[in-house]
mmCIF file of C-alpha atoms in Angstrom:
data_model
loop_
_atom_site.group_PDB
_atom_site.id
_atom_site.type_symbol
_atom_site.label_atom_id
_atom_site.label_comp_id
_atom_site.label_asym_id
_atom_site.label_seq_id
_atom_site.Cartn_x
_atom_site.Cartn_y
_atom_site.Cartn_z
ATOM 1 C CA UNK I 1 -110.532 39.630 -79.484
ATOM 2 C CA UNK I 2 -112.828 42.768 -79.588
ATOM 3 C CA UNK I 3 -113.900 42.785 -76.654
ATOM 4 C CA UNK I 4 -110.597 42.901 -74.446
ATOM 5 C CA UNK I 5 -110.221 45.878 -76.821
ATOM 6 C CA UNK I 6 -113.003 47.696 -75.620
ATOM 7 C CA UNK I 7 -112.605 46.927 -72.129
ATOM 8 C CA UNK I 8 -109.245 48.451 -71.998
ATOM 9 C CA UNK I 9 -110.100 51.318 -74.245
ATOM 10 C CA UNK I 10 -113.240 51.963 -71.342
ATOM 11 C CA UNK I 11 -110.332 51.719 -68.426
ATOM 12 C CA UNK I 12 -108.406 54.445 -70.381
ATOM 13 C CA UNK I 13 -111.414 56.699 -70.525
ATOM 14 C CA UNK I 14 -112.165 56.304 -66.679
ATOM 15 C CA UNK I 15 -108.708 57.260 -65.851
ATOM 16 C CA UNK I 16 -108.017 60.595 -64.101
ATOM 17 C CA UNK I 17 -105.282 62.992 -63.239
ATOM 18 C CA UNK I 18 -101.711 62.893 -62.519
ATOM 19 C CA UNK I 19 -100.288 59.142 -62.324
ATOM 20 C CA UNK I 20 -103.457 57.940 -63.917
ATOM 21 C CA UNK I 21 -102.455 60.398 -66.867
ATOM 22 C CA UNK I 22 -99.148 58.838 -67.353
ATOM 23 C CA UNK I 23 -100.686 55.402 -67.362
ATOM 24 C CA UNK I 24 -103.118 56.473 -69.991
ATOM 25 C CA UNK I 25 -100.310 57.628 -72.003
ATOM 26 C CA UNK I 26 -98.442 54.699 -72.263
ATOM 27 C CA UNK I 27 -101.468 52.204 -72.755
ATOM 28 C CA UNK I 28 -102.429 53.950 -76.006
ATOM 29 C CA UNK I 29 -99.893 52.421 -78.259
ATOM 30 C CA UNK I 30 -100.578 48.840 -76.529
ATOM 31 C CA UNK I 31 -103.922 49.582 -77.363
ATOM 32 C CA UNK I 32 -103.196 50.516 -80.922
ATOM 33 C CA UNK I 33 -100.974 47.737 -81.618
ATOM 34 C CA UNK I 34 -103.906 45.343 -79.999
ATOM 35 C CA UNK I 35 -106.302 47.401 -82.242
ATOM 36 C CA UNK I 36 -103.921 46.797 -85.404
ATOM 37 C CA UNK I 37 -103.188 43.083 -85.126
ATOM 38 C CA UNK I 38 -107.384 42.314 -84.379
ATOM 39 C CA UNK I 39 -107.908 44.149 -87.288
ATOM 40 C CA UNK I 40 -104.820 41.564 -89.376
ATOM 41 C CA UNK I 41 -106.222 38.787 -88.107
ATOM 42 C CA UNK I 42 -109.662 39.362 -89.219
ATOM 43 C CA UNK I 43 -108.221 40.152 -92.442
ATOM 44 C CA UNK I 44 -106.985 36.950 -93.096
ATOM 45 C CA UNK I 45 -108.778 34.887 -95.800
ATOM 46 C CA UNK I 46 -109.321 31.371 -94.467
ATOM 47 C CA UNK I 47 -107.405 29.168 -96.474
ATOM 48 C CA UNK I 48 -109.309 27.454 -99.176
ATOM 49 C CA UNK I 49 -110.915 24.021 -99.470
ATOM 50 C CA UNK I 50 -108.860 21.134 -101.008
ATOM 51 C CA UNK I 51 -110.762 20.569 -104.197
ATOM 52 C CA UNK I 52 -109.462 16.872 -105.094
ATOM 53 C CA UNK I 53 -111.047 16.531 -108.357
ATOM 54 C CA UNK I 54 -110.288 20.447 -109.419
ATOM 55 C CA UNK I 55 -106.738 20.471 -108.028
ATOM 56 C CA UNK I 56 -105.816 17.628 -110.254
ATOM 57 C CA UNK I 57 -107.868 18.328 -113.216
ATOM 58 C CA UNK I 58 -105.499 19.753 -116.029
ATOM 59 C CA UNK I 59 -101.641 19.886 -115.718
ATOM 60 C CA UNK I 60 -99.706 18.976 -112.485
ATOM 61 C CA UNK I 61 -95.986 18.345 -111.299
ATOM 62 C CA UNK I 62 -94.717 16.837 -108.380
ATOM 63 C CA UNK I 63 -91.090 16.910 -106.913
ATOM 64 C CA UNK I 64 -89.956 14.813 -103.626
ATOM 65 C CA UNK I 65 -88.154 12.264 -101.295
ATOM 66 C CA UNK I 66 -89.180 8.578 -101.320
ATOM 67 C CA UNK I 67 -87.652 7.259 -97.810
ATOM 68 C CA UNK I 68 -87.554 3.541 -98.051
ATOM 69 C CA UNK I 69 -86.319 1.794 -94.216
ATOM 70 C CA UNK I 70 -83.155 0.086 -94.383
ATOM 71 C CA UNK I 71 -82.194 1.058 -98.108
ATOM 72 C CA UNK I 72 -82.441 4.980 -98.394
ATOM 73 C CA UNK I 73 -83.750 7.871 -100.282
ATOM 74 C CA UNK I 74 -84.561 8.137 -103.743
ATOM 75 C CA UNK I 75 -85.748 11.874 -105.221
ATOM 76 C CA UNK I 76 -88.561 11.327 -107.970
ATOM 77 C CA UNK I 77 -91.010 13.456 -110.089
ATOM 78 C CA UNK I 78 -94.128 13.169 -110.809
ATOM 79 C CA UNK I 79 -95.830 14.472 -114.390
ATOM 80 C CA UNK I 80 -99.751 14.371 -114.495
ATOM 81 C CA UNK I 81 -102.517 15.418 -116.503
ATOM 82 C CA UNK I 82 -106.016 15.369 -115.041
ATOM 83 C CA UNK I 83 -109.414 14.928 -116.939
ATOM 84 C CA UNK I 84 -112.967 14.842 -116.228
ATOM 85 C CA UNK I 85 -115.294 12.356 -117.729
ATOM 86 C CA UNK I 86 -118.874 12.700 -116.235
ATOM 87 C CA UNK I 87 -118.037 12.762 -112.428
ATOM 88 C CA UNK I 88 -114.733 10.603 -112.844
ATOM 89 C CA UNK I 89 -111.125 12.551 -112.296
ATOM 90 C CA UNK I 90 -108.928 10.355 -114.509
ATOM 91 C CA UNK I 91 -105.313 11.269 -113.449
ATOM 92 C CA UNK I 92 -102.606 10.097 -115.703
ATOM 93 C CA UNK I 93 -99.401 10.100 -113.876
ATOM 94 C CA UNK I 94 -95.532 9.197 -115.483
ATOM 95 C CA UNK I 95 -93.282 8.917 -112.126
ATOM 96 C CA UNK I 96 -89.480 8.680 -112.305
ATOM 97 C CA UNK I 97 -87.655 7.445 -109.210
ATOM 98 C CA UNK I 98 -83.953 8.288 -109.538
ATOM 99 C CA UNK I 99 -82.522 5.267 -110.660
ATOM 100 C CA UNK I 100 -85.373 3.674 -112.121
ATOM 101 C CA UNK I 101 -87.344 3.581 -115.212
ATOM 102 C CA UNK I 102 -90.208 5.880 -115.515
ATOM 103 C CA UNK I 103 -93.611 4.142 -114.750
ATOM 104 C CA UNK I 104 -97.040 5.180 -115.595
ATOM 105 C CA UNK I 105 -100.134 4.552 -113.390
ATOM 106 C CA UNK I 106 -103.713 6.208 -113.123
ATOM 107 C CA UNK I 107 -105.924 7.012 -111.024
ATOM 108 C CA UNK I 108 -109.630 7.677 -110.909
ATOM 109 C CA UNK I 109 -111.789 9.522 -108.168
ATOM 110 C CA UNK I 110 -115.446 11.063 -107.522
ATOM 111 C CA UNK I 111 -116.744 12.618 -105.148
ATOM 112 C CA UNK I 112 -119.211 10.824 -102.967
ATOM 113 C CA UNK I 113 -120.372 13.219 -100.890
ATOM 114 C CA UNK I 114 -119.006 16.549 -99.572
ATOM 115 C CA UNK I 115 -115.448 16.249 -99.136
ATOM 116 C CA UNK I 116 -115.739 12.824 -99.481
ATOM 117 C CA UNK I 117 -114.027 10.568 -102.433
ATOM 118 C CA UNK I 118 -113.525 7.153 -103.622
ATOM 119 C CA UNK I 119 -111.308 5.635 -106.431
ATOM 120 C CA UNK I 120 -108.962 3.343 -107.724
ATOM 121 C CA UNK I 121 -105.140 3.768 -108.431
ATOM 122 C CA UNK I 122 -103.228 1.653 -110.984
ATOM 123 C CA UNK I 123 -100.551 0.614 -107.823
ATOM 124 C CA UNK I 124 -103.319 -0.309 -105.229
ATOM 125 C CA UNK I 125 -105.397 -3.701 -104.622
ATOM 126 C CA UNK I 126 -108.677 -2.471 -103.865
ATOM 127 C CA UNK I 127 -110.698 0.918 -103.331
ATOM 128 C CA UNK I 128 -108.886 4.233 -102.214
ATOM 129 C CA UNK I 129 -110.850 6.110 -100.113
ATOM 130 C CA UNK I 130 -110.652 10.214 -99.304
ATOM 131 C CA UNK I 131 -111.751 12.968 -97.315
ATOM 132 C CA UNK I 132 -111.044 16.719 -96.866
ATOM 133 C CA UNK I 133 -111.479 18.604 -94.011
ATOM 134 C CA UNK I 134 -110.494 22.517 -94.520
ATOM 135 C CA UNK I 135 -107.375 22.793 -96.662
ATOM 136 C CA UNK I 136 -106.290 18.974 -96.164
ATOM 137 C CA UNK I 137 -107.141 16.168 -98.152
ATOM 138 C CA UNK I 138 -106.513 12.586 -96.546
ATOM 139 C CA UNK I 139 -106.351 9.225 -98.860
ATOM 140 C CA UNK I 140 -106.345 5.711 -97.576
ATOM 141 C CA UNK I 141 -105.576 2.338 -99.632
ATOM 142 C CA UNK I 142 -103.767 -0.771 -99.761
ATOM 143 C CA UNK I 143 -100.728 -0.500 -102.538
ATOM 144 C CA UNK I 144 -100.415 -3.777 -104.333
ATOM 145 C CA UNK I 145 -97.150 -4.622 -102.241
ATOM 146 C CA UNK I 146 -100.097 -5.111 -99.273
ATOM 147 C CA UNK I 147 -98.606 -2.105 -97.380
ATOM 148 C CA UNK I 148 -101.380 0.226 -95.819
ATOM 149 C CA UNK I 149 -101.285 3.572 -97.368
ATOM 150 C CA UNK I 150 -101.820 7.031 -96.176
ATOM 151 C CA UNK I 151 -101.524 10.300 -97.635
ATOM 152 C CA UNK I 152 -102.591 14.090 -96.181
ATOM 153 C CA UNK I 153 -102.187 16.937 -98.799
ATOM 154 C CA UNK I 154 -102.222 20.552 -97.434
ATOM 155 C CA UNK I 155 -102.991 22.566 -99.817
ATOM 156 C CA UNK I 156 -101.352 26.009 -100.444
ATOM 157 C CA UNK I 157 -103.650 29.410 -99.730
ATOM 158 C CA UNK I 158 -102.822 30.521 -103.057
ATOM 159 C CA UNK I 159 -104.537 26.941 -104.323
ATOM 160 C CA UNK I 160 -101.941 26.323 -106.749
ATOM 161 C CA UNK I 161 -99.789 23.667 -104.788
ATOM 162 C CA UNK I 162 -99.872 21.436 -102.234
ATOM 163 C CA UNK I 163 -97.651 19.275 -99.634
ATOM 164 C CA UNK I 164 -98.038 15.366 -99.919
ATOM 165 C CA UNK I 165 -96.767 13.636 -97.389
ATOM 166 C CA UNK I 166 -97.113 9.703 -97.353
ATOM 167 C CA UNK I 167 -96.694 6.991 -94.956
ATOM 168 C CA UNK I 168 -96.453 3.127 -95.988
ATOM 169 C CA UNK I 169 -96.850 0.587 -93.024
ATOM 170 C CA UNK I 170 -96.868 -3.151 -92.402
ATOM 171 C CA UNK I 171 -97.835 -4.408 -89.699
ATOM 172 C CA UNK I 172 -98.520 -0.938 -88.096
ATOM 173 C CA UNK I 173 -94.412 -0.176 -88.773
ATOM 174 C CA UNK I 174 -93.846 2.811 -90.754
ATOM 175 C CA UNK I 175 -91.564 1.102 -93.316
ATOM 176 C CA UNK I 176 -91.461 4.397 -96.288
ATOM 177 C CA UNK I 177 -92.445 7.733 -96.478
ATOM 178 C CA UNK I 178 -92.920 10.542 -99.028
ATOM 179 C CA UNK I 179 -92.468 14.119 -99.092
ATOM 180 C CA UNK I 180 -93.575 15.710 -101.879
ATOM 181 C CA UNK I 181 -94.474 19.196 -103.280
ATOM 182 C CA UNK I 182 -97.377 19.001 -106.052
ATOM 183 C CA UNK I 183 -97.954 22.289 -108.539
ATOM 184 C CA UNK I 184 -100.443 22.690 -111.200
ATOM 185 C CA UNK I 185 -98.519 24.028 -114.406
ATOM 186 C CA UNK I 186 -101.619 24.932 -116.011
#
């Protein structure tokens, strides 16, 4: 970005008289409004790295849509409360489905590696497996129902909340989906 700056700003200084003037004249507010947004966009923080085992430790609500094919949309919260036990997030969840009874499930993840994770979850058969890259955290399993489970979180630049959004396929057919905004409320 800098350097279209300062070959402009060096085409300004080689311009001479008369029509040259007036064409100098009117490029120096392009070239301060060039020189303002360079100096905006390397400003910007990059956003921060999705923490999984952080994020979740401590307290937590979620709010969303649960899109089920053929039989509609249900809005649900989710109340959790994260704890550490030697490198093990334990996240104790109570979700309410409108409609439904509230249910409680848990999950438990560590870290494996850098931005990698691996767990179980109370409503999955088998291993859930994670990875962040940046500000996004993506989870894999198989829920007990046998659907094939994804879910990316984005998490916010202030790092208090993040977007879920979850997919549920069979047979490679999206069949449910979630959108869901997650807060910490501690």
């Amino acid at each position: 970005m800098l350097r279209p700056l300062k070959q402009a700003a060096a085409m300004v200084h080689h311009m001479r008289p008369a029509g040259d003037m007036m064409r100098c004249l009117t490029m120096r507010p392009a070239l301060i409004v060039l020189a303002l947004f360079a100096t905006a966009a390397s400003a910007t923080p990059p956003p921060p790295e999705f923490d999984a085992i952080r994020f979740f430790e401590g307290g937590t609500r979620g709010d969303g849509l649960f899109k089920v094919i053929l039989r509609g949309s249900h809005r649900f919260t989710v109340q959790g409360r994260g704890r550490i036990e030697g490198d093990t997030l334990i996240l104790d969840q109570i979700v309410t489905r409108e409609g439904t009874a509230p249910k409680s499930r848990q999950w438990r993840i560590r870290a494996i590696g850098p931005g990698r994770y691996t767990g179980t979850l109370t409503d999955a058969k088998g291993p859930i497996t994670g990875e962040t890259t940046g500000d996004r955290l993506h989870l894999r399993y198989t829920s007990t129902g046998g659907f094939a489970v994804e879910q990316w979180l984005t998490l916010s630049s202030d790092g208090r909340s993040a977007q879920n959004r979850l997919t549920a396929k069979r047979f490679g057919v999206t069949v449910a989906s979630l959108d869901e905004t997650i807060v910490k409320t501690d």
